[in-house]
């Protein structure tokens, strides 16, 4: 894929989104006599401008012959980070801060290529404890889930 | 006098002082780590402002701002990899000085120039901001709308690679800001029957996702940088008062350039340090040594980029219009604290203004002390393994955002904004216009609709206001300047072969 194809793809997505959102705004809009009191007038104006810019991006990319290679990306660590971070954010409240964090730090560090187990263990325990106590004692905000005193007694 | 004393009392309180010192230290560390930068440092600290008091929150953010801008110079000097884009010019002379065996002196110059540049700029801010605020008092909704549009155009016009993408990014930011309740009519917009969306997208989860999480995702998918393997030992050597006296003119001129450039919307610290470096090279009697480890080059870059910190606060505080993403996040943080930056701030919260001026001054002094004391640790900081660092950032993002409302929806916003930020970065869409658009969006919409109400729905009536007209003309110039410049360059390119043939 080159930059030209990518620009067309992004342009089409933005154009499609702006048309869909404009349609939503028309469906749910209120009938106001003046534009200044119409809550949907300003968002509609933004969506028209967005649609025009996206359309221009598509048109320009279709008509141009110049195309540069897209930025190189290493997909494996990205997929691993997306999965790990997404799961962490999803289970953060239900599982609690301490259990989810002691799994995330070593797992993500390992997936990203850091394999020194002893350092990982020490770092995970000390960082989790520091953040928990920092929020609990200094900021008066207890992180969700079971607290550290459950483990330390 | 009362306002001054109450500001002094607030600043010398333990919470504000501790927040300022900690903010500066953490800012230096984050700034030093290549690629993380000031915006990440400040967005990560945003959730903390909910639990800290007003004074401590502002002190923390200012400390982080000054510390992170200076911190970028450390990796520029020791690794020749700028920690922040602002420090790009620092490495030009800082790294050659370091590899000649004088890394201590290079860090000494960077620290001293950063602190002095920041202090000079703060003194100018204290004088200029009230004057600009007095002008701002003449602003009505029409003028504010014109100013908002002007600020956005400036940000978009510096999207050098592609202005269309800059405009799309800006419109995305403006649009995300309209989700939720309309402030004028109470009508709920684009909530898709979701209770959480009806309250709008929160500033903190949106910015933390867009900048901090997308930064983590972006860094893991970039090919590795072996620069960490070649970190040299670091220390601190004060250049001496005689040397400072010899180079005072470069220090002063660079600080003034930084302050001036910083006060212009959209230009930023990177341009300031480059302009200052070029000017120092042009005017220095030692210009032949530039690029080979000449302290004048290092001073010019560092004094200017730290001068920007106070310069950028001038329009932010006096008009309520941020010039870059960092001040946009700061402006958002002030609004979260119940403070509305703008001309009235000087009349209604004079104590707060004194507090900001004094905190900025103190932050630069703390920066000098921390820079000197922490210098031996810099080489160790730069050796922190990136995978561990990025994992810890993900944890801080989650706990920081969740602690505001204890809402899993905020974590979802963080994730969606993070992935969106990554996709936009992948195709070279600038993120700065999204932030500025998001922060300025409500002000632009409100002033546009109020202006239309005043002019009875006639937009042409906006051009009858002289200040607004001037701002619209400036907007037009900024908008078309890149096209004119490109045309001229093309014409010159076409003309040059013909000339060479002759």
XYZ file of C-alpha atoms in Angstrom:
655
model
C 0.000 0.000 0.000
C 1.308 3.476 -0.828
C 0.415 6.934 0.495
C -1.986 7.579 -2.412
C -4.125 4.520 -1.678
C -4.011 5.270 2.032
C -5.180 8.851 1.451
C -8.084 7.611 -0.688
C -9.024 5.107 2.033
C -8.918 7.706 4.829
C -10.747 10.242 2.662
C -13.541 7.793 1.905
C -13.895 6.915 5.612
C -14.096 10.586 6.622
C -16.447 11.413 3.764
C -18.724 8.471 4.607
C -18.693 9.335 8.329
C -19.532 12.972 7.691
C -22.451 12.040 5.394
C -23.784 9.528 7.948
C -23.460 11.960 10.864
C -25.087 14.738 8.828
C -28.009 12.404 8.124
C -28.236 11.596 11.877
C -28.233 15.326 12.692
C -31.061 15.976 10.224
C -33.096 13.068 11.682
C -32.718 14.254 15.289
C -32.572 18.004 14.660
C -34.964 20.528 16.132
C -36.926 23.026 14.110
C -35.460 26.388 15.084
C -36.358 29.663 13.427
C -32.881 31.162 13.731
C -29.567 29.417 13.072
C -28.195 30.798 16.342
C -30.790 28.865 18.340
C -30.540 25.682 16.273
C -28.272 23.270 18.196
C -27.614 21.206 15.058
C -26.638 24.064 12.769
C -23.022 24.353 13.955
C -22.274 20.577 13.911
C -23.841 20.389 10.444
C -21.568 23.205 9.295
C -18.553 21.271 10.643
C -19.709 18.085 8.916
C -20.126 19.868 5.584
C -16.592 21.281 5.891
C -15.259 17.855 6.908
C -16.996 16.243 3.951
C -15.534 18.865 1.587
C -12.003 18.403 2.936
C -12.324 14.586 2.806
C -13.725 14.785 -0.735
C -10.834 17.011 -1.767
C -8.356 14.526 -0.238
C -9.919 11.666 -2.238
C -10.097 13.667 -5.464
C -6.538 14.924 -5.145
C -5.248 11.424 -4.447
C -7.181 9.945 -7.393
C -5.898 12.579 -9.809
C -2.293 12.624 -8.637
C 0.303 10.205 -9.959
C 2.773 10.770 -7.136
C 2.848 8.132 -4.403
C 5.363 7.655 -1.630
C 5.786 4.475 0.423
C 3.902 4.440 3.743
C 5.769 4.491 7.039
C 7.271 1.159 8.006
C 5.505 -0.480 10.913
C 6.429 -3.561 12.953
C 3.055 -5.264 13.307
C 3.760 -8.048 15.845
C 4.582 -5.868 18.893
C 1.761 -3.508 17.919
C -0.788 -6.334 17.854
C 0.556 -7.642 21.177
C 0.370 -4.199 22.809
C -3.121 -3.540 21.442
C -4.349 -6.883 22.777
C -2.630 -6.508 26.155
C -3.587 -2.852 26.697
C -7.155 -3.419 25.436
C -7.655 -6.414 27.752
C -6.091 -4.516 30.665
C -8.425 -1.542 30.200
C -11.418 -3.875 29.805
C -10.771 -5.910 32.980
C -9.291 -3.053 35.022
C -12.432 -2.399 37.047
C -13.743 -5.961 37.351
C -10.449 -7.674 38.149
C -9.037 -4.767 40.137
C -5.856 -2.720 39.898
C -3.425 -5.034 41.683
C -4.174 -8.377 39.932
C -4.471 -6.847 36.460
C -1.287 -4.767 36.857
C 0.910 -7.603 38.147
C -0.067 -9.511 35.020
C 0.182 -6.645 32.526
C 3.664 -5.271 33.313
C 5.611 -8.563 32.999
C 3.442 -9.815 30.132
C 3.697 -6.671 27.998
C 7.402 -6.183 28.777
C 8.008 -9.833 27.815
C 6.015 -9.482 24.603
C 7.992 -6.363 23.702
C 11.281 -8.189 24.124
C 12.452 -7.604 27.707
C 13.299 -11.053 29.135
C 15.156 -10.441 32.441
C 12.822 -12.258 34.828
C 14.358 -11.118 38.124
C 14.279 -7.451 37.091
C 10.694 -7.838 35.871
C 9.512 -9.354 39.159
C 11.162 -6.683 41.312
C 9.996 -3.900 39.031
C 6.408 -5.142 38.791
C 6.007 -5.555 42.556
C 7.669 -2.245 43.443
C 5.891 -0.231 40.747
C 2.447 -1.692 41.553
C 2.951 -1.040 45.270
C 4.265 2.486 44.661
C 1.305 3.430 42.436
C -1.261 1.844 44.798
C 0.109 3.574 47.891
C 0.703 6.795 45.954
C -2.957 6.981 44.982
C -4.278 5.620 48.296
C -2.201 7.667 50.722
C -1.083 10.782 48.862
C -4.056 11.385 46.595
C -6.748 9.804 48.774
C -8.039 7.696 45.869
C -8.137 3.943 46.361
C -7.579 2.003 43.123
C -10.365 -0.480 42.281
C -10.431 -4.084 43.476
C -8.704 -5.726 46.397
C -6.174 -3.470 48.054
C -2.530 -4.103 48.846
C -3.155 -4.437 52.618
C -4.997 -7.711 51.772
C -1.644 -9.140 50.686
C 0.618 -7.396 53.178
C -1.658 -7.885 56.166
C -0.693 43.765 47.322
C -3.178 41.414 48.991
C -3.362 39.334 45.827
C 0.427 39.143 45.673
C 0.691 38.053 49.296
C -2.026 35.417 48.990
C -0.284 34.051 45.857
C 3.002 33.934 47.756
C 1.296 32.158 50.644
C -0.218 29.601 48.257
C 3.104 28.973 46.516
C 5.091 28.569 49.723
C 2.533 26.085 51.077
C 3.883 22.523 51.268
C 1.540 21.004 48.666
C 2.326 23.541 45.923
C 6.061 23.450 46.596
C 6.206 19.660 46.619
C 4.084 19.506 43.443
C 6.363 22.035 41.718
C 9.571 20.219 42.640
C 8.164 16.761 41.823
C 6.631 18.062 38.587
C 9.960 19.553 37.495
C 11.882 16.363 38.355
C 9.396 14.053 36.599
C 9.223 16.498 33.677
C 13.023 16.363 33.285
C 12.930 12.541 33.272
C 10.029 12.279 30.780
C 11.543 14.976 28.562
C 14.884 13.172 28.582
C 13.401 9.897 27.336
C 13.408 10.218 23.536
C 9.967 10.524 21.992
C 7.854 10.995 25.128
C 7.861 14.791 25.417
C 5.972 17.601 27.118
C 2.455 16.807 25.858
C 2.643 13.246 27.176
C 4.032 14.464 30.524
C 1.207 16.973 30.961
C -1.644 14.777 29.687
C -0.535 11.957 32.018
C -0.666 14.370 34.957
C -4.120 15.745 34.047
C -6.056 13.167 36.120
C -4.017 14.135 39.192
C -5.347 17.695 38.984
C -8.755 16.373 40.040
C -7.489 15.254 43.417
C -4.862 17.920 44.058
C -5.848 21.424 45.059
C -5.874 24.352 42.622
C -2.428 25.681 43.552
C -0.761 22.272 43.655
C -2.302 21.296 40.292
C -1.082 24.426 38.529
C 2.354 24.128 40.146
C 2.592 20.472 39.062
C 1.685 21.264 35.444
C 4.052 24.241 35.227
C 6.872 22.175 36.738
C 6.218 19.398 34.236
C 6.118 21.886 31.362
C 9.418 23.606 32.183
C 11.118 20.362 33.223
C 10.127 18.396 30.134
C 11.164 21.136 27.692
C 14.602 21.261 29.361
C 14.746 17.445 29.674
C 14.733 17.071 25.893
C 18.225 18.597 25.791
C 19.721 15.768 27.878
C 19.265 13.013 25.303
C 20.104 15.492 22.518
C 23.474 16.074 24.201
C 24.233 12.551 25.425
C 22.708 10.504 22.576
C 22.353 13.010 19.720
C 18.658 11.974 19.788
C 16.476 14.884 20.950
C 14.140 13.810 23.765
C 11.592 16.307 22.474
C 11.342 18.006 19.046
C 12.091 21.310 20.782
C 15.622 20.102 21.517
C 16.504 19.316 17.887
C 18.800 22.360 17.629
C 20.433 21.597 20.996
C 22.154 18.480 19.668
C 23.833 20.421 16.842
C 26.442 21.807 19.235
C 25.579 19.950 22.439
C 26.517 16.506 21.147
C 29.835 17.533 19.532
C 30.733 19.223 22.842
C 29.852 15.989 24.693
C 31.830 13.684 22.400
C 34.848 15.959 22.787
C 34.834 14.820 26.435
C 32.972 17.828 27.844
C 29.489 16.331 28.402
C 29.488 17.878 31.905
C 30.013 21.336 30.473
C 27.404 20.778 27.729
C 24.810 19.825 30.352
C 25.940 22.763 32.476
C 25.376 25.194 29.606
C 22.032 23.611 28.679
C 20.788 23.805 32.274
C 21.989 27.367 32.843
C 20.670 28.663 29.499
C 17.304 26.917 30.003
C 16.861 28.412 33.478
C 17.918 31.933 32.443
C 15.801 31.773 29.250
C 12.775 30.694 31.276
C 13.287 33.414 33.908
C 13.685 36.215 31.338
C 10.574 35.012 29.476
C 8.553 34.867 32.707
C 9.470 38.466 33.537
C 8.272 39.481 30.054
C 5.080 37.416 30.536
C 4.353 39.232 33.798
C 4.591 42.563 31.947
C 2.963 41.650 28.630
C 0.047 39.462 29.671
C -1.852 42.189 31.599
C -1.382 44.585 28.647
C -2.771 42.015 26.196
C -5.596 41.283 28.613
C -6.503 44.993 28.573
C -6.859 44.735 24.767
C -8.821 41.534 25.304
C -11.381 43.431 27.392
C -12.616 45.032 24.169
C -13.382 41.579 22.785
C -16.978 40.516 22.274
C -18.320 37.236 20.837
C -17.456 38.256 17.255
C -13.846 39.056 18.177
C -13.514 35.812 20.134
C -14.859 33.833 17.184
C -12.369 35.549 14.857
C -9.543 34.901 17.333
C -10.489 31.211 17.674
C -10.575 30.780 13.892
C -7.237 32.603 13.605
C -5.608 30.345 16.226
C -6.907 27.210 14.477
C -5.706 28.443 11.096
C -2.236 29.116 12.504
C -2.062 25.559 13.854
C -3.297 24.101 10.565
C -0.994 26.231 8.416
C 2.079 24.843 10.183
C 1.012 21.302 9.197
C 3.789 21.534 6.631
C 3.276 18.143 5.040
C -0.380 18.501 4.121
C -2.741 21.330 5.022
C -5.824 19.321 3.993
C -4.966 16.754 6.648
C -4.434 19.586 9.128
C -7.929 20.902 8.356
C -9.487 17.438 8.696
C -7.736 16.986 12.057
C -8.934 20.392 13.229
C -12.538 19.648 12.165
C -12.391 16.284 13.949
C -11.384 18.047 17.177
C -14.148 20.639 16.762
C -16.699 17.903 16.060
C -15.778 15.693 19.038
C -16.297 18.787 21.216
C -19.960 19.130 20.105
C -20.929 15.641 21.320
C -23.178 15.953 24.374
C -25.353 18.743 25.676
C -25.525 22.044 23.767
C -24.617 24.774 26.251
C -27.059 27.318 24.765
C -30.239 25.233 24.311
C -29.626 22.126 26.442
C -30.333 19.866 23.450
C -28.302 16.627 23.491
C -26.337 16.017 20.282
C -24.908 12.808 18.793
C -25.471 10.691 21.912
C -26.833 7.672 19.940
C -29.078 6.951 22.955
C -26.038 6.380 25.144
C -26.247 7.868 28.628
C -22.470 8.276 28.817
C -22.232 10.045 25.448
C -25.001 12.470 26.451
C -22.568 13.957 28.992
C -20.012 14.513 26.228
C -16.469 13.234 25.746
C -14.283 14.074 28.728
C -11.190 16.186 28.144
C -8.890 13.947 30.163
C -9.730 10.509 28.667
C -9.776 11.989 25.165
C -6.400 13.713 25.475
C -4.753 10.910 27.443
C -5.871 8.396 24.801
C -5.026 10.592 21.837
C -1.549 11.531 23.029
C -0.337 9.129 25.707
C -1.793 5.769 24.582
C -1.270 6.488 20.889
C 2.353 7.421 21.702
C 2.850 4.038 23.384
C 1.264 2.226 20.422
C 3.273 4.279 17.937
C 6.558 3.595 19.687
C 6.083 -0.169 19.822
C 5.416 -0.375 16.102
C 8.507 1.634 15.097
C 11.723 -0.197 14.176
C 14.109 -0.308 17.205
C 16.528 2.501 18.037
C 19.919 1.249 19.204
C 20.811 4.703 20.622
C 20.362 3.492 24.223
C 23.502 1.365 23.810
C 25.747 4.380 23.324
C 24.845 6.569 26.301
C 27.879 8.365 27.698
C 28.553 9.234 31.336
C 27.001 12.462 32.469
C 27.671 15.096 35.106
C 27.268 18.830 35.664
C 29.842 21.597 35.298
C 28.754 25.207 35.822
C 30.258 27.284 33.008
C 31.269 30.127 35.375
C 30.134 33.732 35.719
C 32.928 35.076 33.493
C 31.742 32.849 30.626
C 28.130 33.876 31.278
C 29.137 37.540 31.119
C 30.971 36.926 27.845
C 27.891 35.353 26.255
C 25.103 37.396 27.891
C 24.011 38.975 24.594
C 23.310 35.534 23.029
C 21.400 34.516 26.168
C 19.263 37.646 26.187
C 18.582 37.685 22.445
C 17.669 33.980 22.381
C 15.339 34.347 25.366
C 13.574 37.261 23.639
C 13.243 35.256 20.396
C 11.815 32.328 22.367
C 9.292 34.518 24.161
C 8.198 36.249 20.964
C 7.902 33.069 18.896
C 6.179 31.316 21.787
C 3.472 33.954 21.932
C 2.570 33.351 18.259
C -0.081 30.658 17.832
C 1.068 27.442 16.217
C 4.744 28.254 15.785
C 6.103 26.476 18.871
C 9.382 25.772 20.591
C 10.953 23.771 17.760
C 10.799 26.745 15.399
C 11.878 29.096 18.196
C 15.058 27.147 18.903
C 15.836 26.824 15.185
C 15.285 30.567 14.523
C 17.341 31.453 17.575
C 20.142 29.064 16.548
C 20.220 30.520 13.031
C 20.297 34.081 14.383
C 23.090 33.241 16.845
C 25.087 31.620 14.045
C 24.553 34.665 11.824
C 25.590 37.214 14.416
C 28.173 35.370 16.523
C 31.880 36.238 16.176
C 32.476 32.507 16.763
C 30.169 31.403 13.910
C 32.902 29.258 12.315
C 32.767 26.937 15.351
C 28.990 26.346 15.131
C 28.209 22.666 14.701
C 31.539 21.701 16.297
C 30.557 22.162 19.937
C 30.280 25.961 20.238
C 28.464 26.880 23.492
C 26.765 29.860 21.764
C 24.770 27.407 19.617
C 23.748 25.409 22.649
C 22.787 28.567 24.564
C 20.759 29.915 21.638
C 18.723 26.714 21.285
C 18.100 26.132 24.993
C 17.375 29.716 26.064
C 14.868 30.011 23.206
C 12.993 26.752 23.750
C 12.598 27.421 27.462
C 11.649 31.027 26.707
C 8.722 29.611 24.748
C 7.200 28.116 27.933
C 6.370 31.557 29.310
C 5.786 33.114 25.870
C 3.137 30.528 25.009
C 1.338 31.357 28.252
C 0.788 34.998 27.164
C -2.142 34.388 24.724
C -3.342 31.399 26.771
C -3.796 33.363 29.974
C -4.678 36.793 28.633
C -7.011 35.799 25.775
C -7.864 32.192 26.610
C -6.479 31.050 23.259
C -3.689 28.442 23.382
C -0.920 28.548 20.818
C 0.151 24.894 20.918
C -1.059 21.493 22.169
C 0.789 21.863 25.476
C -0.887 25.147 26.388
C -4.193 23.738 25.058
C -3.938 20.906 27.580
C -2.941 23.427 30.290
C -5.935 25.576 29.370
C -8.163 22.498 29.656
C -6.669 21.768 33.077
C -7.363 25.332 34.242
C -10.973 25.057 33.058
C -11.300 21.783 34.997
C -10.127 23.712 38.057
C -12.966 26.202 37.566
C -10.740 28.937 36.123
C -11.622 30.461 32.756
C -8.505 31.987 31.187
C -9.101 35.274 29.403
C -9.015 39.031 30.012
C -11.275 38.827 33.053
C -8.890 36.429 34.778
C -6.604 39.362 35.618
C -9.396 41.223 37.370
C -11.220 38.321 38.981
C -8.251 36.125 39.956
C -5.285 38.488 40.293
C -3.870 36.235 43.025
C -3.886 33.286 40.632
C -2.056 35.272 37.978
C 0.644 36.264 40.487
C 0.774 32.617 41.529
C 1.366 31.469 37.925
C 4.103 34.077 37.365
C 5.853 33.169 40.618
C 5.457 29.417 40.041
C 7.017 29.761 36.576
C 9.936 31.737 38.022
C 10.417 29.193 40.780
C 10.077 26.277 38.346
C 13.056 27.631 36.411
C 15.113 27.948 39.601
C 14.097 24.402 40.616
C 14.952 23.262 37.084
C 18.494 24.597 37.532
C 18.942 22.935 40.933
C 17.396 19.608 39.819
C 19.355 19.695 36.557
C 22.598 20.115 38.487
C 21.798 17.503 41.148
C 20.257 14.923 38.824
C 22.939 15.198 36.105
C 24.905 12.099 37.218
C 21.666 10.074 36.986
C 20.814 11.115 33.423
C 22.843 8.372 31.751
C 21.062 5.779 33.947
C 17.631 7.241 33.171
C 18.350 6.932 29.462
C 19.163 3.224 29.950
C 15.691 2.348 31.336
C 14.445 -0.513 29.124
C 11.734 0.797 26.825
C 9.372 -2.235 27.115
C 9.181 -1.791 30.904
C 8.743 1.953 30.569
C 5.884 1.598 28.067
C 4.133 -1.032 30.236
C 4.311 1.322 33.229
C 2.879 4.164 31.105
C -0.143 1.973 30.186
C -0.735 1.341 33.916
C -0.505 5.066 34.735
C -2.873 5.898 31.867
C -5.492 3.464 33.196
C -5.286 4.329 36.894
C -5.038 8.072 36.242
C -8.076 8.177 33.959
C -10.168 5.786 36.030
C -9.562 7.700 39.257
C -11.428 10.772 37.947
C -14.961 9.350 37.669
C -14.454 5.641 38.484
C -15.996 5.077 35.066
C -15.115 2.195 32.723
C -16.558 4.349 29.907
C -13.604 6.726 30.327
C -11.252 3.764 29.805
C -13.146 2.906 26.626
C -12.730 6.518 25.427
C -8.989 6.257 26.178
C -8.710 3.091 24.079
C -10.757 4.405 21.148
C -8.887 7.754 21.172
C -5.553 5.896 21.413
C -6.265 3.661 18.432
C -7.650 6.622 16.451
C -4.511 8.627 17.290
C -2.356 5.742 16.057
C -4.274 5.458 12.775
C -4.035 9.212 12.222
C -0.277 9.222 12.939
C 0.170 6.332 10.501
C -1.109 8.482 7.637
C 0.667 11.674 8.800
C -2.385 13.468 10.190
C -1.179 16.027 12.764
C -2.629 15.563 16.260
C -2.079 19.136 17.492
C -5.056 20.641 15.536
C -7.364 17.993 17.057
C -6.445 19.070 20.581
C -6.689 22.785 19.864
C -9.989 22.221 18.026
C -11.350 20.164 20.917
C -10.329 22.710 23.558
C -11.359 25.808 21.597
C -14.492 24.188 20.103
C -17.010 25.251 22.761
C -15.688 28.841 22.774
C -15.809 29.068 18.961
C -19.345 27.665 18.756
C -20.697 29.835 21.552
C -19.128 33.039 20.208
C -20.243 32.286 16.631
C -23.845 31.724 17.655
C -23.890 34.720 20.018
C -22.320 36.843 17.284
C -24.992 35.722 14.835
C -27.648 36.548 17.396
C -26.209 40.072 17.778
C -25.941 40.602 14.028
C -29.457 39.142 13.467
C -28.180 36.153 11.537
C -26.054 38.212 9.149
C -22.521 36.826 9.046
C -21.306 39.806 6.984
C -21.975 41.893 10.102
C -18.895 40.214 11.630
C -16.692 42.188 9.235
C -17.928 45.489 10.672
C -15.914 44.863 13.844
C -12.385 46.282 13.268
C -10.554 43.818 15.553
C -12.429 40.862 14.054
C -11.774 42.149 10.523
C -8.037 42.415 11.248
C -8.036 38.858 12.603
C -9.967 37.586 9.552
C -7.432 39.261 7.225
C -4.571 37.652 9.191
C -6.405 34.322 8.963
C -6.613 34.705 5.182
C -2.914 35.531 4.969
C -1.959 32.495 7.083
C -4.299 30.323 5.044
C -2.958 31.274 1.653
C 0.691 31.937 2.559
C 1.802 28.282 2.092
C 0.106 28.173 -1.352
C 1.737 31.455 -2.408
C 5.101 30.247 -1.086
C 4.716 26.939 -2.948
C 3.766 28.744 -6.181
C 6.777 31.047 -5.884
C 9.091 28.101 -5.215
C 7.689 26.274 -8.255
C 8.151 29.375 -10.424
C 11.727 29.744 -9.179
C 12.408 26.063 -9.862
C 11.069 26.437 -13.371
C 13.157 29.576 -13.887
C 16.432 28.156 -12.584
C 17.215 25.658 -15.441
C 16.490 28.386 -17.959
C 18.917 30.677 -16.194
C 21.560 27.991 -16.002
C 21.174 27.354 -19.731
C 21.715 31.043 -20.439
